[in-house]
Tab-separated table of C-alpha atoms and ligand atoms in Angstrom:
chain	number	residue	atom	x	y	z
A	11	MET	CA	72.311	129.913	85.706
A	12	LYS	CA	73.343	128.053	88.310
A	13	THR	CA	73.857	125.360	85.885
A	14	ARG	CA	76.080	127.692	83.961
A	15	ILE	CA	77.810	128.079	87.248
A	16	LEU	CA	78.279	124.087	87.517
A	17	LEU	CA	79.388	123.577	83.975
A	18	LEU	CA	82.265	127.119	84.478
A	19	LEU	CA	83.680	125.155	87.588
A	20	VAL	CA	83.493	121.842	85.746
A	21	VAL	CA	85.202	122.967	82.507
A	22	SER	CA	87.912	125.216	85.176
A	23	LEU	CA	88.151	122.290	87.136
A	24	SER	CA	89.333	119.565	84.453
A	25	PHE	CA	91.852	122.323	82.720
A	26	THR	CA	93.574	122.904	86.449
A	27	LEU	CA	94.002	118.547	86.514
A	28	GLY	CA	95.167	118.591	83.064
A	29	VAL	CA	97.213	121.213	82.804
A	30	SER	CA	99.472	119.733	86.492
A	31	ALA	CA	99.036	115.956	85.685
A	32	GLN	CA	100.302	115.347	89.107
A	33	THR	CA	100.227	111.525	89.131
A	34	ILE	CA	101.941	108.549	88.536
A	35	VAL	CA	99.439	107.462	85.210
A	36	GLY	CA	101.319	108.608	82.199
A	37	SER	CA	104.832	109.630	83.871
A	38	LYS	CA	107.897	107.550	83.441
A	39	HIS	CA	106.605	104.919	86.314
A	40	ASP	CA	103.236	104.213	84.923
A	41	PHE	CA	104.584	100.238	82.657
A	42	SER	CA	100.823	100.226	81.763
A	43	THR	CA	100.948	99.732	78.287
A	44	SER	CA	104.819	98.360	78.114
A	45	SER	CA	104.240	94.773	75.896
A	46	TRP	CA	105.675	92.748	78.406
A	47	ASN	CA	102.886	93.930	81.385
A	48	THR	CA	100.227	91.244	80.674
A	49	SER	CA	98.409	92.607	83.879
A	50	GLY	CA	97.686	96.228	81.640
A	51	GLU	CA	98.258	97.501	85.592
A	52	ILE	CA	100.192	100.630	86.773
A	53	CYS	CA	100.965	99.791	90.733
A	54	LYS	CA	101.848	96.218	90.156
A	55	VAL	CA	104.861	96.234	88.855
A	56	CYS	CA	106.057	97.368	92.204
A	57	HIS	CA	103.282	96.796	94.533
A	58	VAL	CA	101.182	93.862	95.028
A	59	PRO	CA	98.026	94.048	97.717
A	60	HIS	CA	98.497	90.407	99.012
A	61	GLY	CA	102.482	88.101	98.590
A	62	GLY	CA	104.499	91.299	98.363
A	63	SER	CA	108.167	90.976	99.468
A	64	SER	CA	108.619	90.935	103.776
A	65	LEU	CA	111.721	93.604	103.341
A	66	PRO	CA	111.817	96.152	105.836
A	67	SER	CA	110.471	99.852	104.187
A	68	ALA	CA	109.323	97.473	101.363
A	69	PRO	CA	105.433	98.565	100.663
A	70	LEU	CA	103.558	95.308	100.063
A	71	TRP	CA	106.920	95.218	97.935
A	72	SER	CA	106.578	92.772	94.123
A	73	HIS	CA	109.604	93.268	91.867
A	74	VAL	CA	112.480	91.275	92.412
A	75	LEU	CA	115.136	92.038	94.421
A	76	SER	CA	118.313	92.786	93.733
A	77	THR	CA	121.256	90.898	94.785
A	78	ALA	CA	124.358	92.920	93.447
A	79	VAL	CA	127.069	94.646	95.666
A	80	TYR	CA	127.469	98.148	95.086
A	81	THR	CA	130.533	100.658	94.856
A	82	VAL	CA	129.601	103.357	97.552
A	83	TYR	CA	130.169	107.103	97.125
A	84	SER	CA	133.686	107.834	99.226
A	85	SER	CA	135.321	111.295	99.146
A	86	PRO	CA	137.886	113.152	101.666
A	87	THR	CA	135.423	115.342	102.831
A	88	THR	CA	132.184	112.842	103.218
A	89	ASN	CA	131.337	113.111	106.723
A	90	ALA	CA	128.748	110.950	106.013
A	91	GLY	CA	128.029	107.181	107.434
A	92	THR	CA	129.420	105.100	110.363
A	93	PRO	CA	132.100	105.181	111.148
A	94	ALA	CA	131.843	108.899	109.933
A	95	GLY	CA	133.259	109.215	105.988
A	96	THR	CA	132.384	105.391	105.250
A	97	ILE	CA	128.721	105.247	103.335
A	98	GLY	CA	127.202	101.645	103.730
A	99	GLN	CA	126.237	99.292	100.816
A	100	PRO	CA	122.287	100.880	99.600
A	101	SER	CA	119.855	100.088	102.337
A	102	ALA	CA	115.829	101.018	102.901
A	103	SER	CA	113.927	102.356	99.819
A	104	THR	CA	117.108	102.816	97.962
A	105	LYS	CA	117.168	99.148	97.258
A	106	LEU	CA	113.659	99.543	95.987
A	107	CYS	CA	114.555	102.150	92.904
A	108	LEU	CA	117.968	99.927	92.374
A	109	SER	CA	115.692	96.533	91.931
A	110	CYS	CA	114.772	98.402	88.465
A	111	HIS	CA	117.709	101.220	88.053
A	112	ASP	CA	120.890	99.205	88.853
A	113	ASN	CA	120.444	96.643	85.047
A	114	THR	CA	121.174	93.536	86.810
A	115	VAL	CA	117.251	93.008	87.149
A	116	ALA	CA	114.402	93.393	83.984
A	117	VAL	CA	111.963	96.506	84.899
A	118	GLY	CA	109.051	93.323	84.897
A	119	GLY	CA	110.605	91.790	86.707
A	120	THR	CA	107.852	90.538	89.346
A	121	THR	CA	107.275	87.579	90.374
A	122	PHE	CA	103.903	88.332	88.840
A	123	ILE	CA	104.311	90.251	85.488
A	124	GLY	CA	106.519	89.684	83.149
A	125	THR	CA	110.526	89.048	83.109
A	126	LEU	CA	111.289	91.894	79.858
A	127	GLY	CA	112.463	95.449	79.896
A	128	THR	CA	115.516	97.254	80.741
A	129	PRO	CA	116.427	100.803	82.167
A	130	VAL	CA	117.793	101.969	79.304
A	131	GLY	CA	120.676	105.235	78.538
A	132	TYR	CA	119.956	107.890	81.547
A	133	ALA	CA	117.705	105.298	83.337
A	134	ASN	CA	120.748	102.803	83.997
A	135	VAL	CA	121.933	104.056	87.031
A	136	GLY	CA	123.924	100.953	87.402
A	137	THR	CA	125.463	99.106	90.502
A	138	ASP	CA	128.719	101.810	90.652
A	139	LEU	CA	126.879	104.365	92.710
A	140	SER	CA	130.754	106.168	93.288
A	141	ASN	CA	129.383	109.282	90.713
A	142	ASP	CA	125.875	109.638	92.470
A	143	HIS	CA	124.224	111.780	95.287
A	144	PRO	CA	125.409	109.808	98.461
A	145	VAL	CA	122.546	107.712	99.967
A	146	SER	CA	121.558	105.632	102.534
A	147	PHE	CA	122.909	107.089	105.639
A	148	THR	CA	122.003	109.092	109.029
A	149	TYR	CA	121.529	112.815	108.436
A	150	ASP	CA	121.141	114.135	111.523
A	151	ALA	CA	122.182	116.936	114.662
A	152	ALA	CA	126.075	114.760	114.896
A	153	LEU	CA	126.534	115.062	111.050
A	154	VAL	CA	125.594	118.981	111.122
A	155	THR	CA	128.362	119.644	113.503
A	156	LEU	CA	131.166	116.930	111.236
A	157	ASP	CA	129.738	119.161	108.310
A	158	ALA	CA	128.873	123.003	109.049
A	159	GLY	CA	128.018	123.015	105.561
A	160	LEU	CA	124.988	121.309	106.052
A	161	LYS	CA	121.455	122.703	107.307
A	162	PRO	CA	120.046	121.401	110.489
A	163	VAL	CA	117.385	119.136	109.970
A	164	THR	CA	114.750	121.062	111.677
A	165	SER	CA	114.854	123.240	108.702
A	166	PRO	CA	112.146	123.837	106.541
A	167	SER	CA	111.742	122.157	103.342
A	168	GLY	CA	109.879	124.003	101.005
A	169	ILE	CA	107.733	120.276	100.604
A	170	GLY	CA	104.511	121.814	102.288
A	171	SER	CA	105.067	123.426	105.557
A	172	GLY	CA	107.535	120.504	106.165
A	173	THR	CA	111.451	120.421	107.636
A	174	ILE	CA	113.915	118.363	105.995
A	175	ALA	CA	113.909	115.295	108.709
A	176	SER	CA	109.944	115.378	107.754
A	177	THR	CA	109.776	115.379	104.368
A	178	MET	CA	113.194	114.128	102.629
A	179	LEU	CA	114.428	111.597	105.426
A	180	PHE	CA	113.439	108.083	105.855
A	181	ALA	CA	114.011	106.903	109.174
A	182	GLY	CA	116.830	109.624	110.427
A	183	LYS	CA	118.478	108.633	106.277
A	184	MET	CA	118.783	110.350	103.146
A	185	GLU	CA	117.520	107.830	100.525
A	186	CYS	CA	116.650	108.457	96.446
A	187	ALA	CA	112.995	109.157	97.732
A	188	SER	CA	114.761	112.026	99.360
A	189	CYS	CA	115.104	113.434	95.987
A	190	HIS	CA	112.747	111.848	94.201
A	191	ASP	CA	108.958	111.229	93.798
A	192	VAL	CA	108.597	107.769	92.505
A	193	HIS	CA	104.904	108.209	92.248
A	194	ASN	CA	105.008	111.703	90.641
A	195	SER	CA	102.628	113.099	92.784
A	196	ALA	CA	104.909	116.723	93.097
A	197	GLY	CA	104.436	116.610	89.018
A	198	PHE	CA	108.155	117.933	88.896
A	199	GLN	CA	110.556	117.447	86.017
A	200	HIS	CA	113.147	113.959	86.659
A	201	LEU	CA	110.419	112.978	89.419
A	202	LEU	CA	111.882	115.403	91.813
A	203	ASN	CA	109.899	116.151	94.933
A	204	LYS	CA	110.808	119.606	94.349
A	205	SER	CA	111.899	122.112	92.205
A	206	ASN	CA	115.774	122.639	91.426
A	207	ALA	CA	115.358	125.229	89.689
A	208	ALA	CA	118.165	127.839	90.581
A	209	SER	CA	119.470	124.702	92.556
A	210	ALA	CA	116.574	124.893	94.875
A	211	LEU	CA	116.622	121.326	95.708
A	212	CYS	CA	120.296	121.677	96.257
A	213	LEU	CA	120.458	124.462	99.003
A	214	THR	CA	117.343	123.062	100.869
A	215	CYS	CA	119.882	121.076	102.775
A	216	HIS	CA	123.272	122.465	101.213
A	217	ALA	CA	124.320	126.600	103.045
A	218	LYS	CA	126.425	127.027	100.450
B	48	HEC	C1	108.432	101.862	89.939
B	48	HEC	C2	107.849	101.551	90.914
B	48	HEC	C3	106.573	101.982	91.562
B	48	HEC	C4	105.177	101.893	90.630
B	48	HEC	C5	104.583	101.904	89.468
B	48	HEC	C6	104.242	102.929	92.102
B	48	HEC	N1	105.297	102.575	93.352
B	48	HEC	FE1	104.275	103.311	95.099
B	48	HEC	N2	106.062	103.476	96.204
B	48	HEC	C7	107.098	103.021	95.328
B	48	HEC	C8	108.299	102.936	96.326
B	48	HEC	C9	110.418	102.962	96.161
B	48	HEC	C10	107.915	103.417	97.463
B	48	HEC	C11	109.000	103.489	98.736
B	48	HEC	C12	109.863	105.122	99.263
B	48	HEC	C13	108.686	105.918	99.383
B	48	HEC	O1	107.965	105.789	99.305
B	48	HEC	O2	108.617	107.217	98.422
B	48	HEC	C14	106.336	103.387	97.492
B	48	HEC	C15	106.094	104.103	98.576
B	48	HEC	C16	104.398	103.606	98.867
B	48	HEC	C17	103.867	104.026	99.503
B	48	HEC	C18	103.925	104.050	101.275
B	48	HEC	C19	104.915	105.047	101.147
B	48	HEC	C20	103.529	106.128	101.077
B	48	HEC	O3	103.837	107.104	99.602
B	48	HEC	O4	102.286	106.463	101.281
B	48	HEC	C21	102.096	103.367	98.886
B	48	HEC	C22	100.765	103.644	99.319
B	48	HEC	C23	102.697	103.158	97.496
B	48	HEC	N3	103.219	103.672	97.266
B	48	HEC	C24	100.558	102.970	96.434
B	48	HEC	C25	101.386	103.176	95.114
B	48	HEC	C26	100.168	102.684	94.074
B	48	HEC	C27	98.706	103.145	94.777
B	48	HEC	C28	100.660	102.617	92.945
B	48	HEC	C29	99.812	102.344	91.773
B	48	HEC	C30	99.024	103.455	91.604
B	48	HEC	C31	101.962	102.971	93.067
B	48	HEC	N4	102.381	102.609	94.521
B	48	HEC	C32	102.940	102.463	92.308
B	48	HEC	C33	107.383	102.455	93.551
B	48	HEC	C34	106.152	102.402	92.600
B	49	HEC	C1	109.587	98.460	88.181
B	49	HEC	C2	111.481	99.478	87.608
B	49	HEC	C3	111.417	100.980	88.892
B	49	HEC	C4	111.352	100.898	89.729
B	49	HEC	C5	111.599	99.830	90.623
B	49	HEC	C6	111.456	102.451	89.708
B	49	HEC	N1	112.011	103.342	88.377
B	49	HEC	FE1	113.020	104.691	88.200
B	49	HEC	N2	112.637	104.070	86.508
B	49	HEC	C7	112.008	103.132	85.816
B	49	HEC	C8	112.729	102.747	84.481
B	49	HEC	C9	112.465	101.830	83.184
B	49	HEC	C10	112.619	104.132	84.355
B	49	HEC	C11	112.927	105.005	82.306
B	49	HEC	C12	111.154	105.247	81.514
B	49	HEC	C13	111.954	105.607	80.558
B	49	HEC	O1	112.892	106.087	79.808
B	49	HEC	O2	111.038	105.277	79.079
B	49	HEC	C14	112.921	105.263	85.085
B	49	HEC	C15	112.278	106.353	85.179
B	49	HEC	C16	113.379	107.186	85.966
B	49	HEC	C17	112.994	108.788	86.989
B	49	HEC	C18	113.692	109.178	85.511
B	49	HEC	C19	112.603	109.953	85.349
B	49	HEC	C20	112.132	111.551	84.251
B	49	HEC	O3	111.407	112.019	83.763
B	49	HEC	O4	113.508	111.453	83.364
B	49	HEC	C21	113.644	109.366	87.704
B	49	HEC	C22	114.317	109.371	88.527
B	49	HEC	C23	113.535	107.395	88.662
B	49	HEC	N3	112.887	106.942	87.586
B	49	HEC	C24	114.012	107.254	89.541
B	49	HEC	C25	113.149	106.165	90.405
B	49	HEC	C26	113.296	105.931	92.253
B	49	HEC	C27	114.316	107.301	93.213
B	49	HEC	C28	113.466	104.955	92.300
B	49	HEC	C29	112.708	104.859	93.768
B	49	HEC	C30	112.383	105.364	95.045
B	49	HEC	C31	112.637	104.063	90.862
B	49	HEC	N4	113.114	105.097	89.921
B	49	HEC	C32	111.887	103.305	91.174
B	49	HEC	C33	112.063	101.629	86.367
B	49	HEC	C34	112.451	101.852	87.511
B	50	HEC	C1	120.639	114.522	96.438
B	50	HEC	C2	119.262	114.539	95.412
B	50	HEC	C3	119.372	113.368	94.725
B	50	HEC	C4	119.543	112.239	95.061
B	50	HEC	C5	119.545	111.565	96.618
B	50	HEC	C6	118.906	110.620	93.799
B	50	HEC	N1	118.680	111.885	92.820
B	50	HEC	FE1	118.578	111.047	91.436
B	50	HEC	N2	118.424	112.651	90.460
B	50	HEC	C7	118.596	114.276	91.001
B	50	HEC	C8	118.475	114.961	90.151
B	50	HEC	C9	118.744	116.764	90.873
B	50	HEC	C10	118.822	115.394	89.079
B	50	HEC	C11	117.432	115.830	87.334
B	50	HEC	C12	119.324	115.356	86.897
B	50	HEC	C13	120.140	116.638	87.076
B	50	HEC	O1	119.780	117.772	86.948
B	50	HEC	O2	120.846	116.322	86.036
B	50	HEC	C14	118.188	113.505	88.805
B	50	HEC	C15	117.837	112.394	87.667
B	50	HEC	C16	117.671	111.546	88.009
B	50	HEC	C17	117.771	110.061	87.016
B	50	HEC	C18	117.167	110.890	85.267
B	50	HEC	C19	118.361	110.900	84.633
B	50	HEC	C20	118.045	111.278	83.725
B	50	HEC	O3	119.659	112.728	83.242
B	50	HEC	O4	117.595	112.206	83.349
B	50	HEC	C21	117.585	108.585	87.251
B	50	HEC	C22	116.956	107.808	86.621
B	50	HEC	C23	117.686	109.066	88.677
B	50	HEC	N3	117.674	110.312	89.545
B	50	HEC	C24	117.776	108.377	89.332
B	50	HEC	C25	118.082	108.217	90.775
B	50	HEC	C26	118.346	107.322	91.796
B	50	HEC	C27	118.013	105.462	91.707
B	50	HEC	C28	119.466	107.371	93.218
B	50	HEC	C29	118.877	106.456	94.621
B	50	HEC	C30	120.269	105.656	93.961
B	50	HEC	C31	118.966	109.263	93.240
B	50	HEC	N4	118.373	109.249	91.999
B	50	HEC	C32	119.458	109.748	93.821
B	50	HEC	C33	118.543	114.385	92.391
B	50	HEC	C34	118.652	112.924	93.159
B	51	HEC	C1	117.781	116.584	102.108
B	51	HEC	C2	118.903	116.949	101.431
B	51	HEC	C3	120.213	116.719	100.295
B	51	HEC	C4	119.636	117.548	99.801
B	51	HEC	C5	118.174	117.598	98.562
B	51	HEC	C6	120.993	117.601	98.430
B	51	HEC	N1	121.971	117.135	99.726
B	51	HEC	FE1	123.948	117.037	98.791
B	51	HEC	N2	124.653	115.769	100.189
B	51	HEC	C7	123.694	116.074	102.071
B	51	HEC	C8	124.391	114.996	102.642
B	51	HEC	C9	123.590	115.160	104.190
B	51	HEC	C10	125.288	114.877	102.334
B	51	HEC	C11	127.131	114.506	103.489
B	51	HEC	C12	127.705	115.687	104.021
B	51	HEC	C13	129.045	114.649	104.036
B	51	HEC	O1	129.275	113.792	103.781
B	51	HEC	O2	129.833	115.948	104.764
B	51	HEC	C14	125.549	115.314	100.814
B	51	HEC	C15	127.296	114.545	100.004
B	51	HEC	C16	126.755	115.887	98.710
B	51	HEC	C17	128.184	115.840	98.299
B	51	HEC	C18	129.409	114.890	98.543
B	51	HEC	C19	130.152	116.267	99.370
B	51	HEC	C20	131.579	115.195	100.034
B	51	HEC	O3	132.110	115.697	100.987
B	51	HEC	O4	131.735	114.585	99.286
B	51	HEC	C21	128.323	116.757	96.613
B	51	HEC	C22	128.756	116.966	95.890
B	51	HEC	C23	126.791	117.294	97.059
B	51	HEC	N3	126.094	116.578	99.079
B	51	HEC	C24	125.748	117.780	96.301
B	51	HEC	C25	124.263	118.240	96.267
B	51	HEC	C26	123.667	119.064	95.025
B	51	HEC	C27	124.948	119.339	93.977
B	51	HEC	C28	122.380	118.341	95.390
B	51	HEC	C29	121.148	119.395	94.481
B	51	HEC	C30	121.222	118.630	92.972
B	51	HEC	C31	121.846	117.854	96.466
B	51	HEC	N4	123.619	117.994	96.541
B	51	HEC	C32	120.595	117.141	97.083
B	51	HEC	C33	122.282	116.055	101.338
B	51	HEC	C34	121.354	116.284	100.395
């Protein structure tokens, strides 16, 4: 009897794990089987335990960084940036994403693995970020005062029991990782960090 219950538990547990693959394994960021990846490892394409990049906010980074200068987002109603309305060049972890997604460095462009592979089609964000959601700017109470259509950063984010500030901002800033989860831990489509069904992601920050 005991073994049967245990077996049932094991079976239901593996079933649960099987239906909700909430890890990087098998995601679009699992390059372990790519032809250029001579290491066959997952993490190594982006991180190394020793000798990684010393860029601030690059967690043991192994990928070659892009040196591109970007065309950034601007609009007559932008309040974000310093001075207000002026979005600066991408910084922090956004630079890490762009080390592959701007298509100037090979996906396998690490000092440790290969030098091949390009982000094709939709994954090629390019160096023109003027048609992409603005990133790398501070989102704080002062910005909310300028833009009444923004929710306070103390509002719940719907990610665990956290707030926008605690779960979506990095050193107080919006980055690509404010909306995306590079490791697919959340398991949502497009590597999003929460579902965007009925625009739930957008409505987290925008009071529209
Ligand atoms: C495609 C690139 C990529 C791969 C592959 C990748 N990471 Fe990351 N990782 C990032 C980026 C970008 C950040 C910084 C942005 C962030 O924290 O979301 C990061 C942040 C981290 C951090 C610090 C922040 C945190 O989430 O705790 C840890 C730890 C980490 N990664 C571990 C891993 C491990 C372990 C693997 C392999 C199983 C892995 N990563 C695979 C890109 C990657
Ligand atoms: C090592 C290179 C590399 C890094 C670093 C990297 N990506 Fe990617 N990413 C890719 C490639 C290549 C694809 C397309 C894979 C495919 O289509 O098979 C991709 C796909 C994606 C997708 C589409 C996922 C889907 O399911 O359609 C998103 C979203 C994404 N990346 C966001 C990010 C963000 C955000 C970061 C930084 C936090 C990041 N990536 C860092 C190489 C990278
Ligand atoms: C404000 C939220 C937000 C930010 C910030 C953001 N993205 Fe996205 N991204 C999304 C959403 C939502 C999608 C799903 C596409 C759709 O619904 O049309 C997406 C899709 C993507 C895709 C896949 C495109 C496709 O058609 O499947 C890639 C690659 C990507 N983002 C990379 C990035 C990179 C790199 C950055 C930073 C430069 C970034 N994103 C910043 C919300 C965001
Ligand atoms: C984590 C918070 C956050 C999320 C999630 C988010 N945004 Fe934003 N968004 C902002 C902030 C902050 C600004 C800068 C507002 C400003 O400059 O006044 C902004 C700017 C914009 C702008 C440009 C506004 C202008 O005046 O030019 C648009 C459009 C926009 N967001 C749409 C979206 C959409 C659509 C989504 C969902 C796919 C989304 N946002 C998700 C925080 C967010």
